[in-house]
Amino acid sequence: MRNQKRGKPPAGPSIVAGYRLLPGVPDEMIDAQGAVRPGWTKLMAAFDTLGPSELAARFERADQYLRDAGVFYRTYDGAESKERDWPLAHVPLLISEADWARISAGLIQRAELLETVVSDIYGDNTLVQQGLLPPELVARNSEFLRPLVGIRPTSGHFLHFCAFELGRGPDGAWWVLGDRTQAPSGAGFALENRVATTRALSDIYSDMNVQRLAGFFRSFRDTLFEDAKRDGGRVGILSPGQLNETYFEHAYIARYLGLMLLEGEDLVVEDGKVMVRTVSGLKPISALWRRMDASFVDPLELRYDSRIGTPGMVDALRHGSISMINALGTGLLETRALAAFLPRIARKLLDADLLLPEIATWWCGQPGEQRHVLDNLDSMMIGPAFATNLPFEDQQSTRLGSDYSDDEKSAVRERILADGVNFVGQERVQLSTAPVYVNGQLQPRPISLRVYAARTRDGWTIMPGGFARVGSGADASAIAMQRGGQAADVWVMSSSPVERISLLPQDGQKLVRNSPGSLPSRAADNLIWLGRYAERCEATVRILRAYNARLAELSRPEMPLLKHCAAFLETIDVDAAEGMPEGLLSAIDSAVRSAGQIRDRFSPDGWLALNDLQKTALRFARRVQPGDDSTRAMTVLLRKLAGFSGLVHENMYRFAGWRFLELGRRLERAVQIARTTSWLTRPDAPDGSVEMLLEIGDSVMTHRRRYSVAAGSQSAIDLLVLDPLNPRSVLFQLTELRAQIAKLPGGVEDGQLSEAGKAALRLHTDLRIVEPSEMTPERLDRLAADIGILSSLVAAAYFV
């Protein structure tokens, strides 16, 4: 990591099996004496045995798994953001059991030290009083949150889940590059890295006694639930939302650990208590695993312009009604200048040196340190004292002194002399390298290791692995994910076979079932709209297919029937003249957005099917023409929609979430059938309208079997509106709506129906007693409007 020269490794082709694949042996594979580190010979020998073709096929298998699972990382280009496939570096980083024991001991010591420091900063402030910590590093730090001073965490601890960025020095020892205490990310991605890597290298993985990750998460999860149980509340993950760069991980961890995935709007503070808006009303929550920066959490006391926080959250912390993981204000520990003082604080508080040293740092707010930095400017990284990112990630504001021009160097010197408080000098970071698979070769690339620590009932525990960030090139700055970096799995190897561990309940553990009313209102809202958008897409596709099939047959868009159909499509913002109309693409996009808001409640298969539908539609949009071409495209989309609906409908547990999804489907299908029937049975409807209606309603064969007359408006209305056995009829939808509304929380109380239940009953009764001849187009339009009112009643009852 420092600028020290490593001795040249011994010559010979058998230093490491597979050495012929490498243009140079990476640092991680050999120690300072040139000996091969444990595990690498075995791994390279296995790669040699597989051969280039098989190895490439296996790595592609890992990538395919990540694509199928929908693992993504959000990247930003100016104001734009887009989802990027998770960039897996296929070759794992190997670490021996002995090496890992030293890392674990050092990180546990460091976690305890950081806990003591932050507790003092927001408490007695003795570190400042004793001169161990400059007051400017606290008072002038934007991460120091004054409203939190004097508030003791309910759990008794400020830190519960931390991450540490490590790099290896040329002597083989690990160094701390940075602490992550604000809202550490990546733990969920570490799990997916492990699954993907073991998919590719399952035989090698099982043969190398790699320590498992599940035990780490199980211990942390059990501790969270035990702490929450004392207050009778719930545990949730507090996320900034879908546009956050690591949102996938938030959803993945919530699903993996069985936690509620919450956003600021899901919560409300009443009488000093944090409550979740659920479909059963407000429910208490006892612990929040915070995944957003602290200043955004409460717009009332912290950051007034925040739109993602919950007003009153700080007051709830004062009342001790919520445990925040990590406590608000702990982001201060990530401050770069703090590294200059931790060694001395450790000696004072722990009476010991840090087991894991960190990169040497000099804060320019002190005369002696300022002079040292200015005297050694060329050999130091110069950057902002209050930055929280790593020096090599911050090319805009952190640079090596020797890279400055003479004029720039003079300007930097003047700024340091005038405002030294805001500057630090740090030793230059030179990361060790690890093998990375690039175009059929293993190449050395810079690497850093992110390790996670969790507080459990038995104290701090370290995840046996983590994930390694790998550079996309030789430059260490390219290690950041936003700059094209990759992530590798980390294998901690045991000397003996390891126990298989899972998150399933252990023998003798009491079975706990969550209440069906725990569904957050926001999630229910998105589920109902997902059902509606999916059904809207299907209805639009069926109309477009019927239209384009007739256009292909007659090639006369001016025909009365086609003009009549095109006019109806215009009422739903769909242009029949387009082979793949923008209106349909917009509806598909809306379905994807709604599903994206509830990734924690959505199966990977369902998500994959929905994304496949979107990609197929976009592909068609570039080349499909009206007529026969569009007819075939709509048939493909219809099959994919049916596949998506079947996956979701058949695989979702019949919980409150499924009921809201079902409500959305039934509401939208009823509205679409009523409106389409009204349009195509109008007195001015041209010849062929009824036949088109039956085709759109997927009821042509049923009509032939059920009625002994040719298709007419009366028989079509009877089948598509009033038939209780036709799954496409409006009456069938209302029957299902009545049943599902009655089963929702509050659907029936003391024998009385809810307002939505009463409205559904009235609509259902009206249709049960009406005659087909009475269902005029005007009455059908009123029926569609009344179903819309029913939807509003459901929203008013559960989503406000």
Tab-separated table of N, CA and C in Angstrom, residues 449-514:
chain	number	residue	atom	x	y	z
A	449	LEU	N	-10.702	-4.193	0.332
A	449	LEU	CA	-11.592	-5.160	0.980
A	449	LEU	C	-12.557	-4.423	1.896
A	450	ARG	N	-13.839	-4.657	1.722
A	450	ARG	CA	-14.838	-4.086	2.623
A	450	ARG	C	-15.348	-5.193	3.541
A	451	VAL	N	-15.177	-4.979	4.844
A	451	VAL	CA	-15.531	-5.984	5.846
A	451	VAL	C	-16.614	-5.410	6.751
A	452	TYR	N	-17.551	-6.267	7.175
A	452	TYR	CA	-18.701	-5.823	7.952
A	452	TYR	C	-18.638	-6.373	9.373
A	453	ALA	N	-19.057	-5.514	10.311
A	453	ALA	CA	-19.127	-5.895	11.723
A	453	ALA	C	-20.535	-5.625	12.222
A	454	ALA	N	-21.105	-6.551	12.973
A	454	ALA	CA	-22.457	-6.396	13.515
A	454	ALA	C	-22.431	-6.631	15.012
A	455	ARG	N	-23.185	-5.831	15.725
A	455	ARG	CA	-23.310	-6.024	17.168
A	455	ARG	C	-24.425	-7.037	17.432
A	456	THR	N	-24.111	-8.084	18.161
A	456	THR	CA	-25.085	-9.103	18.515
A	456	THR	C	-25.140	-9.220	20.034
A	457	ARG	N	-25.973	-10.116	20.516
A	457	ARG	CA	-26.082	-10.286	21.975
A	457	ARG	C	-24.784	-10.809	22.577
A	458	ASP	N	-23.903	-11.371	21.747
A	458	ASP	CA	-22.613	-11.869	22.233
A	458	ASP	C	-21.474	-10.890	21.953
A	459	GLY	N	-21.806	-9.667	21.552
A	459	GLY	CA	-20.774	-8.690	21.226
A	459	GLY	C	-20.621	-8.542	19.722
A	460	TRP	N	-19.534	-7.914	19.307
A	460	TRP	CA	-19.295	-7.696	17.878
A	460	TRP	C	-18.930	-8.997	17.189
A	461	THR	N	-19.513	-9.204	16.008
A	461	THR	CA	-19.142	-10.345	15.171
A	461	THR	C	-18.791	-9.817	13.782
A	462	ILE	N	-17.823	-10.450	13.156
A	462	ILE	CA	-17.320	-10.005	11.850
A	462	ILE	C	-17.797	-10.962	10.764
A	463	MET	N	-18.352	-10.411	9.688
A	463	MET	CA	-18.751	-11.269	8.569
A	463	MET	C	-17.530	-11.969	8.003
A	464	PRO	N	-17.546	-13.303	7.915
A	464	PRO	CA	-16.370	-14.033	7.417
A	464	PRO	C	-16.237	-13.915	5.899
A	465	GLY	N	-15.870	-12.753	5.465
A	465	GLY	CA	-15.745	-12.474	4.037
A	465	GLY	C	-16.062	-11.017	3.810
A	466	GLY	N	-17.054	-10.754	3.007
A	466	GLY	CA	-17.400	-9.383	2.668
A	466	GLY	C	-17.327	-9.263	1.166
A	467	PHE	N	-17.016	-8.083	0.674
A	467	PHE	CA	-16.736	-8.068	-0.761
A	467	PHE	C	-15.549	-7.168	-1.037
A	468	ALA	N	-14.824	-7.572	-2.039
A	468	ALA	CA	-13.630	-6.845	-2.449
A	468	ALA	C	-13.984	-5.972	-3.644
A	469	ARG	N	-13.578	-4.726	-3.587
A	469	ARG	CA	-13.774	-3.826	-4.729
A	469	ARG	C	-12.528	-3.880	-5.607
A	470	VAL	N	-12.765	-4.086	-6.878
A	470	VAL	CA	-11.680	-4.329	-7.820
A	470	VAL	C	-11.688	-3.241	-8.883
A	471	GLY	N	-10.522	-2.699	-9.185
A	471	GLY	CA	-10.423	-1.634	-10.169
A	471	GLY	C	-10.651	-2.127	-11.586
A	472	SER	N	-11.187	-1.243	-12.419
A	472	SER	CA	-11.389	-1.578	-13.828
A	472	SER	C	-10.108	-1.383	-14.629
A	473	GLY	N	-9.082	-0.780	-13.984
A	473	GLY	CA	-7.791	-0.594	-14.616
A	473	GLY	C	-6.723	-0.517	-13.551
A	474	ALA	N	-5.545	-0.126	-13.953
A	474	ALA	CA	-4.435	-0.096	-13.002
A	474	ALA	C	-4.551	1.060	-12.009
A	475	ASP	N	-5.323	2.080	-12.357
A	475	ASP	CA	-5.475	3.245	-11.492
A	475	ASP	C	-6.379	2.906	-10.317
A	476	ALA	N	-5.944	3.217	-9.103
A	476	ALA	CA	-6.724	2.912	-7.901
A	476	ALA	C	-8.051	3.657	-7.875
A	477	SER	N	-8.126	4.826	-8.529
A	477	SER	CA	-9.376	5.591	-8.506
A	477	SER	C	-10.484	4.868	-9.254
A	478	ALA	N	-10.129	3.951	-10.142
A	478	ALA	CA	-11.127	3.217	-10.912
A	478	ALA	C	-11.764	2.099	-10.109
A	479	ILE	N	-11.464	2.057	-8.802
A	479	ILE	CA	-12.018	1.017	-7.951
A	479	ILE	C	-13.451	1.330	-7.556
A	480	ALA	N	-13.840	2.615	-7.605
A	480	ALA	CA	-15.199	3.017	-7.230
A	480	ALA	C	-16.201	2.439	-8.218
A	481	MET	N	-17.352	1.987	-7.704
A	481	MET	CA	-18.357	1.363	-8.552
A	481	MET	C	-18.887	2.349	-9.594
A	482	GLN	N	-19.015	3.625	-9.203
A	482	GLN	CA	-19.523	4.624	-10.140
A	482	GLN	C	-18.529	4.881	-11.270
A	483	ARG	N	-17.279	4.440	-11.117
A	483	ARG	CA	-16.260	4.666	-12.147
A	483	ARG	C	-15.858	3.376	-12.838
A	484	GLY	N	-16.730	2.392	-12.779
A	484	GLY	CA	-16.478	1.169	-13.525
A	484	GLY	C	-15.838	0.058	-12.734
A	485	GLY	N	-15.709	0.206	-11.413
A	485	GLY	CA	-15.127	-0.854	-10.596
A	485	GLY	C	-16.010	-2.087	-10.546
A	486	GLN	N	-15.426	-3.186	-10.091
A	486	GLN	CA	-16.156	-4.444	-9.966
A	486	GLN	C	-16.136	-4.901	-8.510
A	487	ALA	N	-16.894	-5.953	-8.224
A	487	ALA	CA	-16.947	-6.496	-6.863
A	487	ALA	C	-16.693	-7.991	-6.916
A	488	ALA	N	-15.787	-8.465	-6.055
A	488	ALA	CA	-15.445	-9.888	-6.007
A	488	ALA	C	-15.880	-10.481	-4.676
A	489	ASP	N	-16.204	-11.753	-4.701
A	489	ASP	CA	-16.499	-12.474	-3.456
A	489	ASP	C	-15.192	-12.663	-2.687
A	490	VAL	N	-15.312	-12.799	-1.372
A	490	VAL	CA	-14.139	-13.006	-0.522
A	490	VAL	C	-14.296	-14.345	0.191
A	491	TRP	N	-13.350	-15.241	-0.019
A	491	TRP	CA	-13.388	-16.570	0.593
A	491	TRP	C	-12.411	-16.627	1.764
A	492	VAL	N	-12.959	-16.792	2.960
A	492	VAL	CA	-12.132	-17.030	4.144
A	492	VAL	C	-12.081	-18.541	4.339
A	493	MET	N	-10.893	-19.101	4.211
A	493	MET	CA	-10.746	-20.556	4.179
A	493	MET	C	-10.440	-21.114	5.567
A	494	SER	N	-11.165	-22.156	5.928
A	494	SER	CA	-10.943	-22.833	7.205
A	494	SER	C	-10.015	-24.017	7.009
A	495	SER	N	-9.419	-24.425	8.108
A	495	SER	CA	-8.523	-25.582	8.060
A	495	SER	C	-9.293	-26.894	8.123
A	496	SER	N	-10.595	-26.827	8.394
A	496	SER	CA	-11.428	-28.030	8.480
A	496	SER	C	-12.776	-27.736	7.846
A	497	PRO	N	-13.568	-28.777	7.546
A	497	PRO	CA	-14.885	-28.560	6.930
A	497	PRO	C	-15.742	-27.627	7.784
A	498	VAL	N	-16.554	-26.784	7.119
A	498	VAL	CA	-17.380	-25.795	7.827
A	498	VAL	C	-18.825	-26.281	7.910
A	499	GLU	N	-19.509	-25.814	8.937
A	499	GLU	CA	-20.902	-26.184	9.154
A	499	GLU	C	-21.795	-25.438	8.170
A	500	ARG	N	-22.791	-26.146	7.650
A	500	ARG	CA	-23.782	-25.506	6.785
A	500	ARG	C	-24.767	-24.749	7.669
A	501	ILE	N	-24.966	-23.463	7.395
A	501	ILE	CA	-25.808	-22.613	8.221
A	501	ILE	C	-26.869	-21.966	7.335
A	502	SER	N	-28.088	-21.850	7.854
A	502	SER	CA	-29.151	-21.158	7.124
A	502	SER	C	-29.915	-20.265	8.082
A	503	LEU	N	-30.812	-19.451	7.529
A	503	LEU	CA	-31.622	-18.562	8.351
A	503	LEU	C	-32.933	-19.207	8.776
A	504	LEU	N	-33.143	-20.475	8.417
A	504	LEU	CA	-34.372	-21.157	8.810
A	504	LEU	C	-34.402	-21.368	10.315
A	505	PRO	N	-35.608	-21.447	10.915
A	505	PRO	CA	-35.696	-21.659	12.358
A	505	PRO	C	-34.970	-22.931	12.780
A	506	GLN	N	-34.277	-22.864	13.908
A	506	GLN	CA	-33.549	-24.004	14.429
A	506	GLN	C	-34.476	-24.879	15.268
A	507	ASP	N	-34.087	-26.128	15.454
A	507	ASP	CA	-34.876	-27.037	16.273
A	507	ASP	C	-35.081	-26.445	17.664
A	508	GLY	N	-36.320	-26.465	18.116
A	508	GLY	CA	-36.610	-25.952	19.453
A	508	GLY	C	-36.980	-24.488	19.468
A	509	GLN	N	-36.755	-23.766	18.339
A	509	GLN	CA	-37.103	-22.348	18.302
A	509	GLN	C	-38.604	-22.190	18.163
A	510	LYS	N	-39.152	-21.196	18.878
A	510	LYS	CA	-40.577	-20.936	18.793
A	510	LYS	C	-40.914	-20.314	17.445
A	511	LEU	N	-41.969	-20.806	16.826
A	511	LEU	CA	-42.394	-20.293	15.524
A	511	LEU	C	-43.180	-19.008	15.715
A	512	VAL	N	-42.780	-17.956	15.016
A	512	VAL	CA	-43.450	-16.660	15.119
A	512	VAL	C	-44.026	-16.301	13.763
A	513	ARG	N	-45.325	-15.991	13.733
A	513	ARG	CA	-45.983	-15.592	12.486
A	513	ARG	C	-46.273	-14.100	12.530
A	514	ASN	N	-45.963	-13.403	11.435
A	514	ASN	CA	-46.254	-11.979	11.359
A	514	ASN	C	-47.732	-11.757	11.089
